[in-house]
């Protein structure tokens, strides 16, 4: 089954987009805690590494797709841009994010917008850089979302995509498989009270076209200088491409 057909709740009357929004609304109040807890805090290091890949272009405007509560947007502050926009389809996640920005006193730089990655509400060539953290596998139409991302960045602008992957080497492969299929769903369910949200995670990772397959999709859509960097033994991958 392709990633586009893997849905959190499996309700045939709803689109993947609707279910993903519902899922994140359901878990929004516990999301930050669970995210850092279940990844043992490593996700913060991954985002730091991803943002460093944008330093050379000194972006003034940054778009963070599937921003959630804005962790990637906050990490992008280190680039000293004039404007950071966070976009997400979950109103619940955005509300948590806006509170976070106010507390950090960065809401004058980071704005949080409700919107769809497949119909980004900005003009062509608007942003210098674009980030996505663990969001592209949730796209209902992967290629449409990726094409939209390319549309809104300027020529020579850069896209950085951080996404889970499937480790290939022993013992990380076996440990990650056990952890993601057994520990994450149990802990996620007990803390978030949403049984499906954290069983969807390993299912969506398993179905996602990772590595060379994903790189080839980016190249087909017109991304240039496409590359992939494995982090933490292949638990996640940072993909980059330019326009």
mmCIF file of C-alpha atoms in Angstrom:
data_model
loop_
_atom_site.group_PDB
_atom_site.id
_atom_site.type_symbol
_atom_site.label_atom_id
_atom_site.label_comp_id
_atom_site.label_asym_id
_atom_site.label_seq_id
_atom_site.Cartn_x
_atom_site.Cartn_y
_atom_site.Cartn_z
ATOM 1 C CA UNK A 1 0.000 0.000 0.000
ATOM 2 C CA UNK A 2 1.329 3.450 -0.908
ATOM 3 C CA UNK A 3 1.830 6.143 1.716
ATOM 4 C CA UNK A 4 -1.008 8.144 0.193
ATOM 5 C CA UNK A 5 -3.476 5.378 1.091
ATOM 6 C CA UNK A 6 -2.309 4.843 4.686
ATOM 7 C CA UNK A 7 -4.721 6.774 6.923
ATOM 8 C CA UNK A 8 -4.834 7.165 10.721
ATOM 9 C CA UNK A 9 -8.404 5.940 11.252
ATOM 10 C CA UNK A 10 -9.268 4.077 8.045
ATOM 11 C CA UNK A 11 -12.631 5.790 7.629
ATOM 12 C CA UNK A 12 -13.690 5.336 3.994
ATOM 13 C CA UNK A 13 -15.953 8.394 4.147
ATOM 14 C CA UNK A 14 -13.021 10.723 4.932
ATOM 15 C CA UNK A 15 -9.947 11.726 2.944
ATOM 16 C CA UNK A 16 -6.454 11.178 4.300
ATOM 17 C CA UNK A 17 -6.166 14.965 4.683
ATOM 18 C CA UNK A 18 -9.278 15.107 6.878
ATOM 19 C CA UNK A 19 -8.095 12.196 9.018
ATOM 20 C CA UNK A 20 -4.585 13.625 9.484
ATOM 21 C CA UNK A 21 -6.055 16.974 10.577
ATOM 22 C CA UNK A 22 -8.413 15.180 12.973
ATOM 23 C CA UNK A 23 -5.583 13.084 14.406
ATOM 24 C CA UNK A 24 -3.337 16.069 15.087
ATOM 25 C CA UNK A 25 -6.237 18.030 16.578
ATOM 26 C CA UNK A 26 -6.851 15.070 18.916
ATOM 27 C CA UNK A 27 -3.264 14.832 20.150
ATOM 28 C CA UNK A 28 -2.229 18.513 19.941
ATOM 29 C CA UNK A 29 -2.124 19.105 23.706
ATOM 30 C CA UNK A 30 0.227 16.149 24.252
ATOM 31 C CA UNK A 31 2.135 16.331 20.970
ATOM 32 C CA UNK A 32 5.265 18.229 22.051
ATOM 33 C CA UNK A 33 5.780 16.104 25.145
ATOM 34 C CA UNK A 34 5.271 12.842 23.259
ATOM 35 C CA UNK A 35 7.408 13.907 20.319
ATOM 36 C CA UNK A 36 10.474 14.630 22.452
ATOM 37 C CA UNK A 37 9.794 11.780 24.889
ATOM 38 C CA UNK A 38 9.331 9.051 22.269
ATOM 39 C CA UNK A 39 12.334 10.208 20.214
ATOM 40 C CA UNK A 40 14.440 10.505 23.395
ATOM 41 C CA UNK A 41 15.066 14.126 22.406
ATOM 42 C CA UNK A 42 17.035 13.151 19.297
ATOM 43 C CA UNK A 43 14.515 14.935 17.046
ATOM 44 C CA UNK A 44 15.909 18.268 18.293
ATOM 45 C CA UNK A 45 19.397 17.344 17.056
ATOM 46 C CA UNK A 46 17.986 16.305 13.680
ATOM 47 C CA UNK A 47 16.257 19.652 13.228
ATOM 48 C CA UNK A 48 19.459 21.528 14.185
ATOM 49 C CA UNK A 49 21.393 19.588 11.553
ATOM 50 C CA UNK A 50 18.705 20.217 8.929
ATOM 51 C CA UNK A 51 18.593 23.967 9.575
ATOM 52 C CA UNK A 52 22.398 24.199 9.327
ATOM 53 C CA UNK A 53 22.033 23.065 5.708
ATOM 54 C CA UNK A 54 20.276 26.365 4.960
ATOM 55 C CA UNK A 55 22.956 28.666 6.400
ATOM 56 C CA UNK A 56 24.850 29.093 3.144
ATOM 57 C CA UNK A 57 21.880 30.744 1.400
ATOM 58 C CA UNK A 58 21.161 33.191 4.268
ATOM 59 C CA UNK A 59 17.376 33.045 3.796
ATOM 60 C CA UNK A 60 15.259 36.103 4.629
ATOM 61 C CA UNK A 61 11.913 34.341 4.250
ATOM 62 C CA UNK A 62 11.403 30.767 5.446
ATOM 63 C CA UNK A 63 8.288 28.596 5.098
ATOM 64 C CA UNK A 64 7.806 25.628 7.430
ATOM 65 C CA UNK A 65 5.274 23.174 5.991
ATOM 66 C CA UNK A 66 3.362 20.832 8.347
ATOM 67 C CA UNK A 67 4.708 23.075 11.096
ATOM 68 C CA UNK A 68 2.652 21.501 13.891
ATOM 69 C CA UNK A 69 3.493 23.460 17.029
ATOM 70 C CA UNK A 70 6.396 25.180 15.283
ATOM 71 C CA UNK A 71 9.549 23.384 16.456
ATOM 72 C CA UNK A 72 11.218 23.577 13.034
ATOM 73 C CA UNK A 73 10.179 27.230 12.679
ATOM 74 C CA UNK A 74 11.755 28.005 16.065
ATOM 75 C CA UNK A 75 14.975 26.221 15.070
ATOM 76 C CA UNK A 76 15.060 28.351 11.895
ATOM 77 C CA UNK A 77 15.423 31.487 14.039
ATOM 78 C CA UNK A 78 19.143 30.650 14.171
ATOM 79 C CA UNK A 79 19.298 31.650 10.480
ATOM 80 C CA UNK A 80 18.233 35.193 11.467
ATOM 81 C CA UNK A 81 15.570 35.540 8.767
ATOM 82 C CA UNK A 82 13.174 38.506 8.598
ATOM 83 C CA UNK A 83 10.097 36.284 8.369
ATOM 84 C CA UNK A 84 9.173 32.671 9.173
ATOM 85 C CA UNK A 85 5.775 31.287 8.224
ATOM 86 C CA UNK A 86 4.425 28.062 9.711
ATOM 87 C CA UNK A 87 1.686 26.294 7.720
ATOM 88 C CA UNK A 88 -0.435 23.373 8.939
ATOM 89 C CA UNK A 89 -3.858 21.784 8.396
ATOM 90 C CA UNK A 90 -4.445 21.236 12.118
ATOM 91 C CA UNK A 91 -6.008 24.193 13.943
ATOM 92 C CA UNK A 92 -5.310 22.498 17.274
ATOM 93 C CA UNK A 93 -1.584 22.187 16.622
ATOM 94 C CA UNK A 94 -1.386 25.781 15.398
ATOM 95 C CA UNK A 95 -3.089 27.051 18.547
ATOM 96 C CA UNK A 96 -0.462 25.308 20.682
ATOM 97 C CA UNK A 97 2.210 26.755 18.405
ATOM 98 C CA UNK A 98 0.924 30.316 18.679
ATOM 99 C CA UNK A 99 1.033 30.071 22.470
ATOM 100 C CA UNK A 100 4.598 28.817 22.233
ATOM 101 C CA UNK A 101 5.632 31.755 20.004
ATOM 102 C CA UNK A 102 4.064 34.277 22.384
ATOM 103 C CA UNK A 103 5.845 32.748 25.377
ATOM 104 C CA UNK A 104 9.165 32.912 23.535
ATOM 105 C CA UNK A 105 8.371 36.447 22.333
ATOM 106 C CA UNK A 106 9.053 35.514 18.702
ATOM 107 C CA UNK A 107 5.496 35.883 17.352
ATOM 108 C CA UNK A 108 6.580 39.058 15.518
ATOM 109 C CA UNK A 109 8.883 36.910 13.348
ATOM 110 C CA UNK A 110 7.040 33.569 13.270
ATOM 111 C CA UNK A 111 3.417 33.581 12.114
ATOM 112 C CA UNK A 112 1.274 30.428 12.139
ATOM 113 C CA UNK A 113 -1.235 29.865 9.314
ATOM 114 C CA UNK A 114 -3.960 27.306 8.719
ATOM 115 C CA UNK A 115 -3.411 25.952 5.223
ATOM 116 C CA UNK A 116 -2.945 23.009 2.907
ATOM 117 C CA UNK A 117 0.479 21.923 1.629
ATOM 118 C CA UNK A 118 -1.141 21.002 -1.696
ATOM 119 C CA UNK A 119 -2.493 24.531 -2.170
ATOM 120 C CA UNK A 120 0.048 26.791 -0.442
ATOM 121 C CA UNK A 121 -1.533 30.252 -0.029
ATOM 122 C CA UNK A 122 1.492 32.204 -1.250
ATOM 123 C CA UNK A 123 2.631 33.469 -4.634
ATOM 124 C CA UNK A 124 5.314 31.880 -6.810
ATOM 125 C CA UNK A 125 8.956 32.462 -5.824
ATOM 126 C CA UNK A 126 8.066 33.996 -2.443
ATOM 127 C CA UNK A 127 10.346 32.157 -0.006
ATOM 128 C CA UNK A 128 14.122 31.740 0.082
ATOM 129 C CA UNK A 129 13.965 28.459 1.998
ATOM 130 C CA UNK A 130 11.429 25.829 2.976
ATOM 131 C CA UNK A 131 11.487 23.178 5.689
ATOM 132 C CA UNK A 132 9.302 20.154 6.409
ATOM 133 C CA UNK A 133 9.731 18.001 9.499
ATOM 134 C CA UNK A 134 7.995 14.607 9.491
ATOM 135 C CA UNK A 135 5.230 15.968 7.299
ATOM 136 C CA UNK A 136 5.594 14.795 3.713
ATOM 137 C CA UNK A 137 4.510 11.228 4.491
ATOM 138 C CA UNK A 138 1.205 12.700 5.700
ATOM 139 C CA UNK A 139 0.500 14.373 2.340
ATOM 140 C CA UNK A 140 -2.602 13.011 0.642
ATOM 141 C CA UNK A 141 -1.079 13.591 -2.790
ATOM 142 C CA UNK A 142 2.694 13.474 -2.326
ATOM 143 C CA UNK A 143 3.786 14.798 -5.718
ATOM 144 C CA UNK A 144 1.244 17.616 -5.689
ATOM 145 C CA UNK A 145 2.509 18.790 -2.292
ATOM 146 C CA UNK A 146 6.156 18.577 -3.345
ATOM 147 C CA UNK A 147 5.434 20.488 -6.570
ATOM 148 C CA UNK A 148 3.699 23.250 -4.573
ATOM 149 C CA UNK A 149 6.725 23.518 -2.305
ATOM 150 C CA UNK A 150 8.962 24.029 -5.325
ATOM 151 C CA UNK A 151 6.571 26.632 -6.755
ATOM 152 C CA UNK A 152 6.738 28.976 -3.756
ATOM 153 C CA UNK A 153 10.526 29.087 -3.358
ATOM 154 C CA UNK A 154 12.691 31.458 -5.339
ATOM 155 C CA UNK A 155 15.139 30.351 -8.038
ATOM 156 C CA UNK A 156 18.206 28.956 -6.198
ATOM 157 C CA UNK A 157 16.067 28.666 -3.062
ATOM 158 C CA UNK A 158 16.517 25.534 -0.981
ATOM 159 C CA UNK A 159 14.144 22.924 0.437
ATOM 160 C CA UNK A 160 15.063 20.751 3.428
ATOM 161 C CA UNK A 161 12.872 17.749 4.243
ATOM 162 C CA UNK A 162 13.355 15.746 7.450
ATOM 163 C CA UNK A 163 11.503 12.443 7.424
ATOM 164 C CA UNK A 164 11.587 9.092 9.163
ATOM 165 C CA UNK A 165 13.168 6.226 7.258
ATOM 166 C CA UNK A 166 13.776 2.538 7.807
ATOM 167 C CA UNK A 167 17.245 1.694 9.168
ATOM 168 C CA UNK A 168 18.967 -1.071 7.188
ATOM 169 C CA UNK A 169 21.841 -2.114 9.436
ATOM 170 C CA UNK A 170 21.940 -4.445 12.417
ATOM 171 C CA UNK A 171 21.208 -3.784 15.274
ATOM 172 C CA UNK A 172 19.551 -0.387 14.638
ATOM 173 C CA UNK A 173 17.136 -1.948 12.132
ATOM 174 C CA UNK A 174 15.869 -4.513 14.661
ATOM 175 C CA UNK A 175 15.793 -2.084 17.601
ATOM 176 C CA UNK A 176 13.958 0.606 15.658
ATOM 177 C CA UNK A 177 11.451 -1.890 14.270
ATOM 178 C CA UNK A 178 10.646 -3.207 17.757
ATOM 179 C CA UNK A 179 10.499 0.282 19.267
ATOM 180 C CA UNK A 180 8.303 1.823 16.568
ATOM 181 C CA UNK A 181 5.931 -1.136 16.263
ATOM 182 C CA UNK A 182 5.582 -1.978 19.953
ATOM 183 C CA UNK A 183 6.759 0.710 22.372
ATOM 184 C CA UNK A 184 5.608 3.856 20.514
ATOM 185 C CA UNK A 185 1.968 2.715 19.982
ATOM 186 C CA UNK A 186 1.606 1.607 23.624
ATOM 187 C CA UNK A 187 3.113 4.771 25.159
ATOM 188 C CA UNK A 188 1.446 7.016 22.590
ATOM 189 C CA UNK A 189 -1.971 5.530 23.277
ATOM 190 C CA UNK A 190 -1.625 5.699 27.064
ATOM 191 C CA UNK A 191 -0.505 9.345 27.084
ATOM 192 C CA UNK A 192 -2.468 10.839 24.160
ATOM 193 C CA UNK A 193 -5.596 8.662 24.597
ATOM 194 C CA UNK A 194 -5.682 8.266 20.812
ATOM 195 C CA UNK A 195 -5.058 4.605 19.998
ATOM 196 C CA UNK A 196 -4.732 5.118 16.243
ATOM 197 C CA UNK A 197 -2.415 8.137 16.141
ATOM 198 C CA UNK A 198 0.718 6.288 17.229
ATOM 199 C CA UNK A 199 0.030 3.062 15.365
ATOM 200 C CA UNK A 200 -0.333 5.224 12.235
ATOM 201 C CA UNK A 201 3.268 6.398 12.712
ATOM 202 C CA UNK A 202 5.022 3.073 11.937
ATOM 203 C CA UNK A 203 2.447 2.255 9.243
ATOM 204 C CA UNK A 204 3.062 5.532 7.416
ATOM 205 C CA UNK A 205 6.847 5.205 7.751
ATOM 206 C CA UNK A 206 6.723 1.661 6.334
ATOM 207 C CA UNK A 207 4.725 2.818 3.294
ATOM 208 C CA UNK A 208 6.770 5.945 2.522
ATOM 209 C CA UNK A 209 9.044 5.908 -0.575
ATOM 210 C CA UNK A 210 12.358 6.631 1.118
ATOM 211 C CA UNK A 211 15.945 7.050 -0.024
ATOM 212 C CA UNK A 212 16.588 6.867 -3.771
ATOM 213 C CA UNK A 213 12.874 6.394 -4.493
ATOM 214 C CA UNK A 214 12.062 9.705 -2.835
ATOM 215 C CA UNK A 215 15.077 11.434 -4.399
ATOM 216 C CA UNK A 216 13.866 10.294 -7.835
ATOM 217 C CA UNK A 217 10.430 11.813 -7.190
ATOM 218 C CA UNK A 218 12.059 15.152 -6.314
ATOM 219 C CA UNK A 219 14.226 15.046 -9.447
ATOM 220 C CA UNK A 220 11.214 14.176 -11.614
ATOM 221 C CA UNK A 221 9.361 17.219 -10.266
ATOM 222 C CA UNK A 222 12.245 19.550 -11.148
ATOM 223 C CA UNK A 223 14.271 19.793 -7.947
ATOM 224 C CA UNK A 224 17.997 20.288 -8.552
ATOM 225 C CA UNK A 225 21.054 19.262 -6.499
ATOM 226 C CA UNK A 226 19.002 16.603 -4.710
ATOM 227 C CA UNK A 227 20.786 14.786 -1.884
ATOM 228 C CA UNK A 228 19.987 12.636 1.140
ATOM 229 C CA UNK A 229 21.768 12.482 4.497
ATOM 230 C CA UNK A 230 21.032 9.668 6.948
ATOM 231 C CA UNK A 231 20.888 10.574 10.634
ATOM 232 C CA UNK A 232 21.063 8.299 13.692
ATOM 233 C CA UNK A 233 21.885 5.226 11.647
ATOM 234 C CA UNK A 234 19.051 5.747 9.195
ATOM 235 C CA UNK A 235 16.180 6.278 11.643
ATOM 236 C CA UNK A 236 15.576 9.523 9.741
ATOM 237 C CA UNK A 237 16.830 11.120 6.531
ATOM 238 C CA UNK A 238 17.398 14.769 5.628
ATOM 239 C CA UNK A 239 16.648 15.397 1.953
ATOM 240 C CA UNK A 240 17.683 18.633 0.270
ATOM 241 C CA UNK A 241 16.996 20.129 -3.122
ATOM 242 C CA UNK A 242 17.163 23.520 -4.834
ATOM 243 C CA UNK A 243 15.130 25.318 -7.483
#
